Coordinates of C-alpha atoms and ligand atoms in Angstrom, one line a residue:
M54 CA -6.5 -19.7 7.8
R55 CA -7.2 -17.7 10.9
Y56 CA -6.1 -14.1 11.4
I57 CA -4.7 -12.7 14.7
S58 CA -4.0 -9.2 15.9
T59 CA -0.5 -7.8 16.4
R60 CA -1.6 -6.7 19.9
G61 CA -2.9 -10.1 21.0
Q62 CA -6.2 -8.9 22.5
A63 CA -8.7 -9.1 19.7
P64 CA -10.7 -12.1 18.6
E65 CA -9.3 -14.3 15.8
L66 CA -11.1 -13.8 12.5
S67 CA -11.5 -15.5 9.2
F68 CA -10.1 -13.9 6.0
E69 CA -13.5 -12.4 5.2
E70 CA -14.0 -10.9 8.6
A71 CA -10.5 -9.5 8.7
M72 CA -10.9 -8.0 5.2
L73 CA -14.3 -6.4 6.1
T74 CA -13.0 -5.1 9.5
G75 CA -9.6 -3.6 8.7
L76 CA -8.2 -2.6 12.1
A77 CA -8.5 -5.0 15.0
R78 CA -10.5 -4.0 18.1
D79 CA -7.4 -3.9 20.3
G80 CA -5.9 -1.2 18.0
G81 CA -3.7 -3.9 16.3
L82 CA -3.4 -5.1 12.7
Y83 CA -4.5 -8.5 11.5
L84 CA -2.0 -11.1 10.3
P85 CA -2.4 -14.8 9.3
E86 CA -1.5 -17.0 12.3
T87 CA 1.1 -18.8 10.2
W88 CA 2.9 -18.0 6.9
P89 CA 1.8 -20.5 4.3
T90 CA 4.6 -21.7 2.1
L91 CA 4.9 -22.6 -1.6
T92 CA 7.4 -25.2 -2.9
Q93 CA 10.1 -24.3 -5.4
G94 CA 8.1 -26.4 -7.8
D95 CA 4.9 -24.3 -7.1
I96 CA 6.9 -21.1 -7.8
A97 CA 8.6 -22.6 -10.9
G98 CA 5.0 -23.4 -12.2
F99 CA 4.2 -19.7 -12.2
A100 CA 6.4 -19.1 -15.3
G101 CA 4.4 -18.3 -18.3
Q102 CA 1.1 -18.0 -16.4
P103 CA -1.2 -14.9 -16.7
Y104 CA -1.0 -12.4 -13.8
E105 CA -4.5 -13.4 -12.6
E106 CA -3.5 -17.1 -12.4
V107 CA -0.4 -16.4 -10.3
A108 CA -2.6 -14.2 -8.1
F109 CA -5.0 -17.0 -7.7
R110 CA -2.3 -19.5 -6.6
V111 CA -0.5 -17.1 -4.3
M112 CA -3.6 -15.8 -2.5
K113 CA -5.6 -19.0 -2.3
P114 CA -3.9 -20.3 0.9
F115 CA -4.7 -17.0 2.6
I116 CA -8.4 -16.7 1.6
G117 CA -9.3 -20.3 2.5
D118 CA -12.9 -21.0 1.6
T119 CA -14.0 -17.3 1.7
F120 CA -14.6 -17.6 -2.1
D121 CA -14.9 -20.8 -4.1
D122 CA -12.4 -21.2 -6.9
D123 CA -14.7 -20.1 -9.7
T124 CA -15.9 -17.1 -7.8
F125 CA -12.3 -16.1 -6.9
R126 CA -11.2 -16.4 -10.5
A127 CA -14.1 -14.2 -11.6
I128 CA -13.2 -11.6 -9.0
L129 CA -9.7 -11.5 -10.2
A130 CA -10.7 -11.2 -13.8
R131 CA -13.0 -8.2 -13.0
A132 CA -10.4 -6.6 -10.8
Y133 CA -7.7 -6.5 -13.4
A134 CA -9.7 -6.0 -16.6
P135 CA -9.5 -2.1 -16.2
F136 CA -5.7 -2.2 -16.3
G137 CA -4.1 -0.6 -19.4
H138 CA -1.5 -3.4 -19.8
V139 CA -2.2 -7.1 -20.5
A140 CA 0.8 -8.1 -18.2
R141 CA -0.9 -6.0 -15.5
C142 CA 2.5 -5.4 -13.8
P143 CA 5.2 -5.6 -16.5
V144 CA 9.0 -5.7 -15.9
V145 CA 11.2 -3.4 -17.9
Q146 CA 15.0 -3.3 -17.9
S147 CA 16.6 0.0 -16.7
G148 CA 20.3 -0.9 -16.4
P149 CA 22.7 -3.8 -16.1
N150 CA 20.8 -6.5 -14.3
E151 CA 18.5 -3.7 -13.0
F152 CA 14.7 -3.7 -13.7
V153 CA 11.7 -1.5 -13.1
L154 CA 8.5 -3.2 -12.1
E155 CA 5.7 -1.0 -13.5
L156 CA 2.9 -1.0 -11.0
H157 CA 1.1 2.0 -12.5
H158 CA -1.1 0.6 -15.3
G159 CA -4.3 0.7 -13.2
P160 CA -7.1 3.2 -13.4
T161 CA -5.5 5.8 -11.2
L162 CA -1.9 5.3 -12.4
A163 CA -0.4 4.2 -9.0
F164 CA 0.3 0.8 -7.5
K165 CA -2.5 1.2 -5.0
D166 CA -4.9 0.1 -7.8
V167 CA -3.4 -3.4 -7.8
A168 CA -4.9 -4.0 -4.3
M169 CA -7.8 -1.7 -4.4
Q170 CA -9.3 -3.0 -7.6
L171 CA -9.3 -6.4 -6.1
I172 CA -10.7 -5.3 -2.7
G173 CA -13.6 -3.5 -4.4
Q174 CA -14.6 -6.8 -6.1
M175 CA -14.1 -8.9 -3.0
F176 CA -16.1 -6.5 -0.9
E177 CA -18.9 -6.5 -3.3
V178 CA -19.2 -10.3 -3.5
A179 CA -18.9 -10.8 0.3
L180 CA -21.3 -8.0 1.3
K181 CA -23.9 -9.0 -1.3
R182 CA -23.8 -12.5 0.0
R183 CA -24.2 -11.3 3.6
G184 CA -26.9 -8.8 2.7
E185 CA -25.0 -6.0 4.4
S186 CA -23.6 -2.6 3.6
V187 CA -20.6 -0.8 5.1
T188 CA -19.1 2.7 5.4
I189 CA -15.5 2.9 4.4
V190 CA -13.3 5.7 5.6
A191 CA -9.8 6.0 4.2
A192 CA -7.0 8.4 5.0
T193 CA -4.8 9.1 2.0
S194 CA -1.7 11.0 1.1
G195 CA -3.1 10.9 -2.4
D196 CA -2.9 7.6 -4.1
T197 CA -5.0 5.4 -1.8
G198 CA -7.9 7.8 -2.0
S199 CA -8.1 8.0 -5.8
A200 CA -7.6 4.2 -6.1
A201 CA -10.4 3.6 -3.6
M202 CA -12.7 6.1 -5.4
E203 CA -12.2 4.1 -8.7
A204 CA -12.6 0.8 -7.0
F205 CA -15.8 1.5 -5.0
K206 CA -17.7 4.1 -7.0
G207 CA -21.1 2.9 -7.9
L208 CA -21.2 -0.1 -5.6
D209 CA -24.5 -0.5 -3.7
A210 CA -23.2 -1.9 -0.5
V211 CA -20.5 0.7 0.2
S212 CA -20.4 4.3 1.1
L213 CA -16.8 5.7 0.8
F214 CA -15.3 8.7 2.6
V215 CA -11.8 9.7 1.6
M216 CA -9.9 12.1 3.7
Y217 CA -6.8 13.8 2.2
P218 CA -4.6 16.6 3.6
H219 CA -5.8 19.8 2.0
G220 CA -3.3 21.4 -0.3
R221 CA -0.8 18.5 0.0
V222 CA -1.7 16.2 -2.8
S223 CA -0.9 16.7 -6.5
E224 CA -3.5 18.2 -8.8
V225 CA -3.9 14.9 -10.7
Q226 CA -4.4 13.0 -7.4
R227 CA -6.9 15.6 -6.2
R228 CA -8.8 15.5 -9.5
Q229 CA -8.9 11.7 -9.4
M230 CA -10.6 12.0 -6.0
T231 CA -12.9 14.9 -6.6
T232 CA -14.2 14.1 -10.1
P233 CA -16.0 10.7 -9.7
A234 CA -19.7 11.6 -9.9
E235 CA -21.2 8.6 -8.2
D236 CA -23.0 9.6 -5.0
N237 CA -21.7 6.8 -2.8
V238 CA -18.2 8.3 -2.8
H239 CA -17.2 11.5 -0.9
A240 CA -13.9 13.5 -1.0
L241 CA -13.1 15.3 2.3
A242 CA -10.2 17.9 2.3
V243 CA -8.9 17.9 5.9
D244 CA -7.1 20.9 7.4
G245 CA -4.1 18.9 8.5
D246 CA -1.4 16.5 7.2
F247 CA -1.6 12.8 6.3
D248 CA -0.8 11.7 9.8
D249 CA -3.7 13.8 11.1
C250 CA -6.0 12.0 8.5
Q251 CA -4.6 8.6 9.6
A252 CA -5.2 9.5 13.2
L253 CA -8.8 10.4 12.5
V254 CA -9.4 7.0 10.9
K255 CA -7.9 5.3 13.9
A256 CA -10.0 7.4 16.3
M257 CA -13.2 6.5 14.4
F258 CA -12.3 2.8 14.7
N259 CA -11.6 3.2 18.4
D260 CA -15.1 4.8 18.9
F261 CA -17.0 1.6 19.1
D262 CA -20.5 3.3 19.1
F263 CA -19.6 5.1 15.9
R264 CA -17.8 2.1 14.4
D265 CA -20.8 -0.2 14.9
G266 CA -23.4 2.5 14.1
V267 CA -22.1 3.2 10.7
K268 CA -20.6 -0.3 10.1
L269 CA -17.2 1.1 9.6
A270 CA -14.7 -0.7 7.4
A271 CA -11.1 0.3 6.4
V272 CA -9.3 -0.1 3.1
N273 CA -6.1 1.7 4.1
S274 CA -2.9 -0.3 3.8
I275 CA -3.7 -1.6 7.3
N276 CA -6.3 -3.8 5.6
W277 CA -4.7 -7.3 5.3
A278 CA -6.3 -8.0 2.0
R279 CA -4.4 -5.1 0.5
V280 CA -1.1 -6.2 1.6
L281 CA -1.9 -9.7 0.4
A282 CA -2.8 -8.5 -3.1
Q283 CA 0.6 -6.8 -3.3
V284 CA 2.4 -10.0 -2.6
V285 CA 1.5 -11.3 -6.1
Y286 CA 3.8 -9.0 -8.1
F287 CA 6.9 -9.9 -6.1
F288 CA 6.3 -13.4 -7.4
T289 CA 5.5 -12.5 -11.0
S290 CA 8.5 -10.2 -11.4
A291 CA 11.0 -12.6 -9.6
V292 CA 9.8 -15.5 -11.7
A293 CA 10.2 -13.4 -14.9
L294 CA 13.8 -12.9 -13.9
G295 CA 14.7 -16.5 -13.1
A296 CA 13.2 -17.3 -9.7
P297 CA 13.1 -19.7 -8.0
G298 CA 16.4 -20.7 -9.6
R299 CA 17.9 -17.3 -8.9
K300 CA 17.6 -14.8 -6.0
V301 CA 16.1 -11.4 -6.7
S302 CA 16.4 -8.1 -4.7
F303 CA 13.7 -5.4 -4.5
S304 CA 14.0 -1.7 -3.9
V305 CA 10.6 -0.3 -2.7
P306 CA 9.7 3.4 -2.3
T307 CA 8.2 3.3 1.2
G308 CA 5.8 5.2 3.3
N309 CA 3.3 3.2 5.2
F310 CA 5.4 0.0 4.8
G311 CA 2.6 -1.9 3.2
D312 CA 4.2 -2.5 -0.2
I313 CA 7.6 -3.7 1.2
F314 CA 5.9 -5.8 3.8
A315 CA 4.2 -7.6 1.0
G316 CA 7.8 -8.4 -0.3
Y317 CA 8.7 -9.7 3.1
V318 CA 5.5 -11.9 3.0
A319 CA 6.6 -13.3 -0.4
K320 CA 10.0 -14.2 1.1
R321 CA 8.3 -15.9 4.1
M322 CA 6.3 -17.9 1.6
G323 CA 9.4 -19.2 0.0
L324 CA 10.3 -16.7 -2.8
P325 CA 14.1 -16.5 -2.9
V326 CA 14.4 -12.8 -2.1
D327 CA 17.9 -11.6 -1.4
R328 CA 17.6 -8.0 -0.1
L329 CA 14.6 -5.8 0.5
L330 CA 15.6 -2.1 0.3
I331 CA 13.5 0.5 2.1
A332 CA 13.7 3.7 0.0
T333 CA 12.5 6.8 1.9
N334 CA 12.4 10.5 0.9
R335 CA 13.5 13.0 3.5
N336 CA 10.7 11.8 5.8
D337 CA 13.1 9.0 6.8
I338 CA 11.9 7.5 10.1
L339 CA 12.3 4.0 8.6
H340 CA 15.8 4.7 7.3
R341 CA 16.8 6.0 10.8
T342 CA 15.2 2.9 12.4
V343 CA 17.3 0.6 10.2
A344 CA 20.5 2.6 10.8
T345 CA 20.2 3.2 14.5
G346 CA 17.4 1.0 16.0
A347 CA 15.6 4.1 17.2
H348 CA 12.1 4.5 15.8
V349 CA 11.4 8.2 16.6
K350 CA 8.8 10.5 15.1
E351 CA 9.8 13.9 13.6
G352 CA 7.6 16.4 11.9
V353 CA 6.4 15.6 8.4
S354 CA 8.1 17.6 5.7
P355 CA 6.2 17.9 2.4
T356 CA 8.2 16.6 -0.6
M357 CA 7.7 16.0 -4.3
S358 CA 6.9 12.4 -3.4
P359 CA 3.9 13.1 -1.2
S360 CA 2.7 9.5 -0.9
M361 CA 5.7 8.8 1.2
D362 CA 5.4 11.9 3.4
I363 CA 4.7 9.9 6.5
Q364 CA 6.3 9.6 10.0
V365 CA 3.8 7.0 11.4
S366 CA 4.3 4.0 9.2
S367 CA 1.4 1.8 10.2
N368 CA 2.3 -1.5 8.6
F369 CA 5.7 -1.4 10.3
E370 CA 3.7 -2.8 13.3
R371 CA 3.2 -6.0 11.3
L372 CA 7.0 -6.5 10.9
L373 CA 7.6 -5.6 14.6
F374 CA 5.2 -8.4 15.5
D375 CA 7.5 -11.0 13.8
L376 CA 10.7 -9.2 15.0
Y377 CA 9.4 -9.6 18.6
D378 CA 8.4 -13.3 18.2
R379 CA 4.7 -12.5 17.8
E380 CA 4.4 -11.2 21.4
G381 CA 1.3 -9.0 21.4
A382 CA 2.1 -7.5 24.7
A383 CA 5.5 -6.3 23.5
I384 CA 3.9 -4.6 20.5
Q385 CA 1.3 -3.0 22.7
Q386 CA 4.1 -1.5 24.8
L387 CA 6.0 -0.2 21.7
M388 CA 2.9 1.4 20.2
A389 CA 2.1 3.0 23.6
D390 CA 5.6 4.5 23.6
L391 CA 5.3 5.7 20.0
N392 CA 2.0 7.5 20.9
G393 CA 3.0 8.7 24.3
K394 CA 6.7 9.4 24.1
G395 CA 7.1 9.8 20.3
G396 CA 9.2 6.8 19.7
F397 CA 11.0 3.6 21.0
T398 CA 14.2 1.8 20.6
L399 CA 14.3 -1.7 19.1
S400 CA 15.7 -4.5 21.3
Q401 CA 19.1 -5.7 20.0
G402 CA 17.6 -8.9 18.8
A403 CA 14.9 -7.1 16.9
Q404 CA 17.3 -4.7 15.3
A405 CA 19.6 -7.6 14.2
R406 CA 16.7 -9.4 12.6
L407 CA 15.5 -6.2 10.9
R408 CA 19.0 -5.8 9.4
E409 CA 19.1 -9.4 8.3
E410 CA 16.2 -8.8 5.9
F411 CA 16.2 -5.1 5.1
D412 CA 18.6 -2.3 3.9
S413 CA 17.5 1.3 3.7
A414 CA 18.4 4.5 1.9
R415 CA 17.2 8.1 2.1
C416 CA 16.7 10.3 -0.9
D417 CA 16.4 14.1 -0.4
E418 CA 14.7 16.4 -2.8
D419 CA 17.8 17.3 -4.9
E420 CA 18.7 13.6 -5.2
T421 CA 15.2 12.8 -6.3
A422 CA 15.2 15.3 -9.0
A423 CA 18.7 14.1 -10.1
E424 CA 17.5 10.5 -10.3
I425 CA 14.5 11.5 -12.5
K426 CA 16.9 13.4 -14.8
Q427 CA 19.5 10.7 -14.9
S428 CA 16.9 7.9 -15.6
F429 CA 15.5 9.9 -18.5
A430 CA 19.0 10.5 -19.9
E431 CA 19.9 6.7 -19.6
T432 CA 16.7 5.2 -20.8
G433 CA 14.4 7.8 -22.3
V434 CA 11.8 6.9 -19.8
L435 CA 10.3 9.4 -17.3
Q436 CA 9.9 8.1 -13.8
C437 CA 7.8 9.5 -11.0
P438 CA 9.5 11.0 -7.9
H439 CA 8.5 8.1 -5.7
T440 CA 10.1 5.6 -8.1
A441 CA 13.2 7.9 -8.2
T442 CA 13.8 7.3 -4.5
G443 CA 13.8 3.6 -5.3
I444 CA 16.3 4.0 -8.1
K445 CA 18.6 5.9 -5.7
A446 CA 18.3 3.1 -3.0
A447 CA 19.0 0.4 -5.6
R448 CA 22.1 2.1 -6.8
D449 CA 23.4 3.1 -3.3
M450 CA 22.9 -0.4 -1.9
R451 CA 23.5 -2.5 -5.0
G452 CA 25.1 -5.6 -3.3
N453 CA 25.9 -8.6 -5.6
P454 CA 25.7 -7.4 -9.2
A455 CA 24.8 -10.9 -10.3
T456 CA 21.5 -10.6 -8.4
P457 CA 18.7 -8.9 -10.4
M458 CA 17.6 -5.7 -8.7
V459 CA 13.9 -4.8 -9.2
I460 CA 12.8 -1.3 -8.5
L461 CA 9.1 -0.9 -7.9
A462 CA 7.7 2.0 -10.0
T463 CA 4.9 2.9 -7.7
A464 CA 3.3 5.7 -9.8
H465 CA 3.1 6.9 -13.4
P466 CA 5.1 10.2 -14.0
A467 CA 1.9 12.0 -15.2
K468 CA 0.5 11.8 -11.7
F469 CA 3.3 14.1 -10.6
P470 CA 3.9 16.3 -13.7
A471 CA 5.3 19.4 -12.0
A472 CA 8.2 17.5 -10.3
V473 CA 9.0 15.5 -13.4
E474 CA 8.9 18.5 -15.7
A475 CA 11.1 20.5 -13.3
A476 CA 13.7 17.7 -13.3
T477 CA 13.7 16.9 -17.0
G478 CA 12.0 19.7 -18.9
Q479 CA 9.6 17.1 -20.3
H480 CA 5.9 17.2 -19.6
P481 CA 4.7 13.6 -18.9
P482 CA 1.3 13.3 -20.7
L483 CA -1.6 11.4 -19.2
P484 CA -2.5 8.1 -20.9
P485 CA -5.2 8.6 -23.5
R486 CA -7.8 6.9 -21.3
M487 CA -7.5 9.7 -18.8
A488 CA -6.9 12.7 -21.1
D489 CA -10.1 14.5 -20.1
L490 CA -9.3 14.6 -16.4
Y491 CA -8.8 18.3 -16.3
E492 CA -12.2 19.0 -17.8
R493 CA -14.3 16.9 -15.3
E494 CA -16.2 18.7 -12.6
E495 CA -14.8 18.6 -9.0
R496 CA -16.8 17.8 -5.9
V497 CA -15.1 18.1 -2.4
T498 CA -16.0 19.2 1.1
R499 CA -13.3 21.0 3.2
V500 CA -13.4 19.9 6.8
P501 CA -11.5 20.9 10.0
N502 CA -9.1 18.4 11.7
D503 CA -11.9 17.5 14.1
L504 CA -13.2 14.0 14.9
T505 CA -16.7 15.0 16.0
A506 CA -17.3 17.3 13.0
I507 CA -16.3 14.6 10.6
Q508 CA -18.3 11.9 12.3
T509 CA -21.4 14.1 12.2
L510 CA -20.9 14.7 8.5
I511 CA -20.5 11.0 7.8
K512 CA -23.7 10.1 9.7
D513 CA -25.6 12.8 7.8
R514 CA -24.5 11.6 4.4
I515 CA -25.0 7.8 4.6
Ligands
PLP1162 C1 1.4 4.6 -1.3 C2 2.6 4.9 -2.1 C3 3.9 4.6 -1.7 C4 4.2 4.1 -0.4 O1 3.7 2.7 -0.2 P1 3.5 2.1 1.2 O2 2.9 0.8 1.0 O3 2.7 3.1 2.0 O4 4.9 2.0 1.8 C5 4.9 4.9 -2.6 N1 4.7 5.4 -3.8 C6 3.5 5.7 -4.3 C7 3.3 6.4 -5.6 C8 2.4 5.5 -3.4 O5 1.1 5.8 -3.9

């Protein structure tokens, strides 16, 4: 399988190269040149298999010969062993034909662990084999950074720098980033918002001297391997609910569009997905795009679901590539308009295709709190604020009641205790394996929103 850039100007890469590189040299994102498909029989055969085995079968066509079968199976086993649930991503019923897909049983209690744990192990094997080391920079609104810290801490071949917006992550998120003691991982608190952090990462990748000098790699959701790892749980959950004999819909709390794009990939591969619901908080650029066809940036407004406080939704570019018949030049123009003019309007054809696959709903702060409260009343289960936006979207846009609706629970409520407690009066406790988080020592460097200053710091530390 070869990988091509959404902007059409970068060299084609293998899976291993695309994984180790992250962002393409033309500013685009890598995608497989074709979507591999699974037969209905292949999908039916997933029933009753462990998560790791389904992961192996779903991902194998994408990774080609990057890892032989035994090595890949060993990587998967190591990646998911730290999860606190043997099903890895269990499905729990939350209402009539409505289900919650719990993606928060990993080491940092958010779905980012599902992909990051795997990437850590894949990087280690690939880099050791090549005799190389890399510097990873990651921008995070909270969950990516902590997941990356856990996945990469202690690895010899990787130095990791995580940039998060100072003061805009929850205390649990911050502590998960600032308490790992291993000296190859560094937390940087940036004076700016998440989009500033993301822009800094992009700028570092576009500075080719720096990029080559420090051997820069990215593990943000722009990294194809991360999106790929997330495709797996769309299959496991749908099969648990009757696929391929039955269609399933998904409601996905969305920020950078990586998670829901993985659902779109599962559909392209042959999974019978009915609707894909984009759930946003009041930072609703994607909801507005579905509703009006206009993809226009507004300021970011902090919410109780900070991992979705985004107006530049990087992985949306991957969907645009398909919506525009994989024309790199068209994507280049759209992205230039997004940067230069603050937005663009989809062509009629692209908008129609977007609506064929996706619905969307927006959930403001009061509605988020109300959903957390109502879910607790209905099920006795506390849900995190991100998940609550997904519940709202699922109920607003229910569609055919005979089609199972799966809501992705993207984080554990204990990661956002203040919001959960304000909504329900209940304090969500940390799982026992993490109970000492508040006693561990923090280590963080506060940095200005300044590319050169941060580049200098990185060069000094590696
Ligand atoms: C990252 C994150 C999201 C958004 O996922 P995207 O792939 O960026 O759309 C939603 N909820 C939580 C808890 C997250 O950490």
